[in-house]
mmCIF file of C-alpha atoms in Angstrom:
data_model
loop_
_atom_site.group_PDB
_atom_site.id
_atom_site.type_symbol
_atom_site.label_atom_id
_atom_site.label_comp_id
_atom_site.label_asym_id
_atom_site.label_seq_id
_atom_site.Cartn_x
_atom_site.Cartn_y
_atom_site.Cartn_z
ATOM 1 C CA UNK R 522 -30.967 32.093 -70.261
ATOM 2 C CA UNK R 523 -30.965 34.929 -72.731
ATOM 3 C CA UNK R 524 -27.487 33.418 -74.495
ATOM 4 C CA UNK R 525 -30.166 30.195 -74.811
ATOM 5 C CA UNK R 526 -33.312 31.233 -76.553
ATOM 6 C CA UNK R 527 -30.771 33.655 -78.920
ATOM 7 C CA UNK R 528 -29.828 30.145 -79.665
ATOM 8 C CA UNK R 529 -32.646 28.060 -79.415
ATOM 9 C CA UNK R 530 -35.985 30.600 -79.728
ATOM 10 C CA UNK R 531 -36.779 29.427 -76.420
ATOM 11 C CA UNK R 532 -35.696 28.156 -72.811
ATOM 12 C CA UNK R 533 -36.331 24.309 -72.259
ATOM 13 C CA UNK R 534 -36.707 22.229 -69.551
ATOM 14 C CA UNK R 535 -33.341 20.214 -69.903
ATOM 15 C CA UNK R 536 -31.729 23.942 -70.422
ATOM 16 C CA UNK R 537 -32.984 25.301 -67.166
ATOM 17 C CA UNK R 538 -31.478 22.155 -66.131
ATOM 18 C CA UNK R 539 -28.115 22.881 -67.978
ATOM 19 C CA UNK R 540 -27.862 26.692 -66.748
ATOM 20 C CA UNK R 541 -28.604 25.681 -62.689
ATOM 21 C CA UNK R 542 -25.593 22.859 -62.893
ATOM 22 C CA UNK R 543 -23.240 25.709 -64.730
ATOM 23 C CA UNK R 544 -24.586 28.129 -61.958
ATOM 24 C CA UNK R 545 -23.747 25.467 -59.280
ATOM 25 C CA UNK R 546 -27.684 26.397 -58.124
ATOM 26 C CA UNK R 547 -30.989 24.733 -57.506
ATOM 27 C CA UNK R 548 -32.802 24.270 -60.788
ATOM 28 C CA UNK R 549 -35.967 25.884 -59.240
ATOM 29 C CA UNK R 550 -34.156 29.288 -58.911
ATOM 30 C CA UNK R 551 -33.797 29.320 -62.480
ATOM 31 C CA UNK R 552 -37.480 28.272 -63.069
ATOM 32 C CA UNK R 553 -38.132 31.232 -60.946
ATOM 33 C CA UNK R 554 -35.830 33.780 -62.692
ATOM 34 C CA UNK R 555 -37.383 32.217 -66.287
ATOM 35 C CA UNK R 556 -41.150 32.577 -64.994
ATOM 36 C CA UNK R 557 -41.334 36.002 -63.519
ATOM 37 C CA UNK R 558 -39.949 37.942 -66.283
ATOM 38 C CA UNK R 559 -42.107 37.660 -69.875
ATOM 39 C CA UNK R 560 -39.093 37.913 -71.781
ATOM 40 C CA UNK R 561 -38.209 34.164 -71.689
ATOM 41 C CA UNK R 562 -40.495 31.838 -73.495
ATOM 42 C CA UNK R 563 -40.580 28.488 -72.379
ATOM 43 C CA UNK R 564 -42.452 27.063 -74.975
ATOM 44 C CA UNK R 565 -41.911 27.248 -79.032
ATOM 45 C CA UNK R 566 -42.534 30.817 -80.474
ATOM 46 C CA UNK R 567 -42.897 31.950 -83.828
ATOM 47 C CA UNK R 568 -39.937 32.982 -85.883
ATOM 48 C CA UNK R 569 -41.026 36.546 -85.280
ATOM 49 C CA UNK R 570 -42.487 37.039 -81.769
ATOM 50 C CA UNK R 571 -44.725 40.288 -80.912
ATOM 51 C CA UNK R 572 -45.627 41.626 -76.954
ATOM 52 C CA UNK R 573 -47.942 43.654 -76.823
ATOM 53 C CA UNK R 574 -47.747 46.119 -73.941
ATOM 54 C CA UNK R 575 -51.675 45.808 -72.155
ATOM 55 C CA UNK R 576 -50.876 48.141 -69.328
ATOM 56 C CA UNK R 577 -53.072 51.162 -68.733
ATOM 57 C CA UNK R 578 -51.263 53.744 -71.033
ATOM 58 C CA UNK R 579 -50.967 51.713 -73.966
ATOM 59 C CA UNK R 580 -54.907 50.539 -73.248
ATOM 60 C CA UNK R 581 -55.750 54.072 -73.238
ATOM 61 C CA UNK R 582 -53.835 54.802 -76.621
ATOM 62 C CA UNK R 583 -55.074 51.850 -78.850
ATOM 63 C CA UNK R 584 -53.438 48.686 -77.138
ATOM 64 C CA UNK R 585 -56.771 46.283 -77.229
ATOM 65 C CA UNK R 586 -56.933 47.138 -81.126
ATOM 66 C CA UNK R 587 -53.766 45.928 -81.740
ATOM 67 C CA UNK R 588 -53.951 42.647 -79.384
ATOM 68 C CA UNK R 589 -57.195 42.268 -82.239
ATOM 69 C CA UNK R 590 -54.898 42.518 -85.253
ATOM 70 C CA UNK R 591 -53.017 40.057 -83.545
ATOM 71 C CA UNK R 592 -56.046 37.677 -82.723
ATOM 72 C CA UNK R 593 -57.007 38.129 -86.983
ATOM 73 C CA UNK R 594 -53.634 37.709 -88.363
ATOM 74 C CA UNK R 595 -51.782 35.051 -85.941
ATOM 75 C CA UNK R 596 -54.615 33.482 -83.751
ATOM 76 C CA UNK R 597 -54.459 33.018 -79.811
ATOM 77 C CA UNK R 598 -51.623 33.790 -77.518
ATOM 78 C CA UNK R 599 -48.351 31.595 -78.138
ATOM 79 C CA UNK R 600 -49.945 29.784 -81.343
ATOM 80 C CA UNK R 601 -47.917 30.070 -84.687
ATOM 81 C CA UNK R 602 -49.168 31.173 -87.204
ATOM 82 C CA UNK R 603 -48.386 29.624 -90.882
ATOM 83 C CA UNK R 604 -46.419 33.003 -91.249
ATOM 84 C CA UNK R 605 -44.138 31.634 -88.351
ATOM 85 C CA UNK R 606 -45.633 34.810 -86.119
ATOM 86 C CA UNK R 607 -46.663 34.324 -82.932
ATOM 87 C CA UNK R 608 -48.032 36.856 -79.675
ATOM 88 C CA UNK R 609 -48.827 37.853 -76.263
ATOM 89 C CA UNK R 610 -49.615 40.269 -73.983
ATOM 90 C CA UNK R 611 -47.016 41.460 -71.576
ATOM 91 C CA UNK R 612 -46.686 43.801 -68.645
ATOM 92 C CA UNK R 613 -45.430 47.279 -69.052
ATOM 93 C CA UNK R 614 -43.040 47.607 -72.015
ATOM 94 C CA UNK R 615 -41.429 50.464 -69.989
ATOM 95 C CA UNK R 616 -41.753 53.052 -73.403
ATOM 96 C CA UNK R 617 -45.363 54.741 -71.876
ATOM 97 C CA UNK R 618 -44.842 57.964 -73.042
ATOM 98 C CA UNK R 619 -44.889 56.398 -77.304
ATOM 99 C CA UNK R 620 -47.824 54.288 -76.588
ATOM 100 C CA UNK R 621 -48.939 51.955 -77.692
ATOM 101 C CA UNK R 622 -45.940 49.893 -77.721
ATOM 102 C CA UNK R 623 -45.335 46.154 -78.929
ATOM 103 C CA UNK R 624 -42.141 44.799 -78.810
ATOM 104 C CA UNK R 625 -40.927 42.878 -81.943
ATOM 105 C CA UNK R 626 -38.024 40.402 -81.948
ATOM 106 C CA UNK R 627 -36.915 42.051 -79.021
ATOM 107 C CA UNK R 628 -36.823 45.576 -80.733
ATOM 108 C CA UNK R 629 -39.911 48.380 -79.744
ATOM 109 C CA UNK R 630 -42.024 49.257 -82.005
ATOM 110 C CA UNK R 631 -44.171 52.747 -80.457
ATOM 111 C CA UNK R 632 -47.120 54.520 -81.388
ATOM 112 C CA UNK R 633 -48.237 51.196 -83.097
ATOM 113 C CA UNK R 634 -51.940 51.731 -84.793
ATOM 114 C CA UNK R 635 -53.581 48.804 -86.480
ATOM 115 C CA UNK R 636 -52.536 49.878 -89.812
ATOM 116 C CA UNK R 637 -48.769 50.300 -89.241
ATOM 117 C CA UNK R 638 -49.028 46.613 -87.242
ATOM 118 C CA UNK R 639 -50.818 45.322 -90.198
ATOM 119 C CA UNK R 640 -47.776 46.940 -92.027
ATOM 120 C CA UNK R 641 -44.868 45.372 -89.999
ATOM 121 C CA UNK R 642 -47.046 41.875 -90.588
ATOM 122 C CA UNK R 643 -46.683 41.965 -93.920
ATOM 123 C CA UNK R 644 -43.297 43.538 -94.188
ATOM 124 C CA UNK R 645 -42.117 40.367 -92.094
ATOM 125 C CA UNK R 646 -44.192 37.830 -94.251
ATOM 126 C CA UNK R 647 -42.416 38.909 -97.605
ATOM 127 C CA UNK R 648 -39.220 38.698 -95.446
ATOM 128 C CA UNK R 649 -38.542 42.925 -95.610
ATOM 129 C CA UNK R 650 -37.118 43.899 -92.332
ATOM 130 C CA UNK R 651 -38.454 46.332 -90.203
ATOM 131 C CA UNK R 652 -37.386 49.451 -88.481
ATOM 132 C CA UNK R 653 -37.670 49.676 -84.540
ATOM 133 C CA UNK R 654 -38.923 53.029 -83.079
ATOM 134 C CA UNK R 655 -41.912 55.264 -83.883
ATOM 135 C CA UNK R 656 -44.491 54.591 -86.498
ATOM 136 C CA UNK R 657 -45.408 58.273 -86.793
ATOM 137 C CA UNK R 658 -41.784 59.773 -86.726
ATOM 138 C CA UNK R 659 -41.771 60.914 -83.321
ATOM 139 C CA UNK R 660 -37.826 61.156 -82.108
ATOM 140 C CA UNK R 661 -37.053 59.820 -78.572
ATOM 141 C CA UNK R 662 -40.378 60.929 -76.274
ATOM 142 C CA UNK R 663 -41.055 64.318 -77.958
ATOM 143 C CA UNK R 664 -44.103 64.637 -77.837
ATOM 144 C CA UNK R 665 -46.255 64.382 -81.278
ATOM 145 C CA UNK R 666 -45.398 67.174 -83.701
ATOM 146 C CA UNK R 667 -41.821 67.837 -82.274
ATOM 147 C CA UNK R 668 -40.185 69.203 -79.745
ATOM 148 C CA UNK R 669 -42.462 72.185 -78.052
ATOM 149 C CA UNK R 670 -39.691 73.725 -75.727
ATOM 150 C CA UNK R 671 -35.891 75.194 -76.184
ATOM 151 C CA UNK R 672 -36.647 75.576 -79.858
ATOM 152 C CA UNK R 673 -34.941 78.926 -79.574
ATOM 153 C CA UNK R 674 -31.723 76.878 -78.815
ATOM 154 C CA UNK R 675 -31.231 75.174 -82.396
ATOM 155 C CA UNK R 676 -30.743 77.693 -85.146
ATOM 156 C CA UNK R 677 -30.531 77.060 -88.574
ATOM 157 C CA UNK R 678 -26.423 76.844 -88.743
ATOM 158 C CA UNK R 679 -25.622 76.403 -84.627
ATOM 159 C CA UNK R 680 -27.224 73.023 -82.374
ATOM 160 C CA UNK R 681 -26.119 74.929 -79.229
ATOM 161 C CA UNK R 682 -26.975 72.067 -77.400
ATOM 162 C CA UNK R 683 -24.027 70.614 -78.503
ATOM 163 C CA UNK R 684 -22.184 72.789 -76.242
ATOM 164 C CA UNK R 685 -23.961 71.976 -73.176
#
């Protein structure tokens, strides 16, 4: 299924149909597979595709401002937008700890605020691509500001972590 919306931007009917003959299984368990998880669409989607992450840690850091720069900019969920963008909500993006997250043609993009969204919106309009990760700089899930702990173990000419 993934090999067919790479291909296609989404997973159609007659391909669900395609993939349970070259499974030698009932087309239904494919419908199944496609339907629980949000990352197949099966219906159009815009040329770039944003998920917002709703789920309580990214609501708590900004998530239902950003599902609003999405209403402004693209419309409802799963329209296209003359930009070619389109959105939805989705279940836990699994990256909690950099919310809010959105993931953007299947790359995350963490500690989203309206402004960098708004950003990465018009970055993808003029055609500019756009850099997955944090949109304040944070590295992995340090925490904001840098790493707090085992500072003491980097020194200016020595990463003795390196040795570990």
């Amino acid at each position: 299924m993934w090999l067919v919306q790479k291909q296609e931007g989404w997973v159609s009917e007659p391909a669900i149909r395609a993939i349970a003959d070259l499974l030698d299984m009932a087309q239904i368990r494919v419908l199944e597979v496609a339907t629980f998880y949000t990352m197949f669409h099966l219906a159009p989607v815009g040329r770039h595709h944003f998920q917002v992450c709703g789920t309580t840690p990214c609501m708590l850091r900004g998530a239902e401002e950003l599902k609003e720069s999405c209403r402004k900019r693209i419309g409802a969920q799963f329209e296209v937008s003359k930009e070619g963008f389109s959105w939805e909500e989705v279940e836990c993006l699994g990256a909690c700890v950099n919310a809010p997250v959105a993931a953007i043609d299947d790359y995350y993009h963490e500690d989203l605020t309206p402004a960098a969204l708004e950003a990465t919106f018009d970055k993808l309009a003029r055609g500019e691509a756009v850099a997955p990760g944090s949109a304040i700089g944070r590295k992995t899930s340090a925490p904001e500001g840098g790493p707090t702990s085992l500072k003491a173990m980097v020194s200016e000419n020595h990463d003795y972590r390196r040795e570990w």
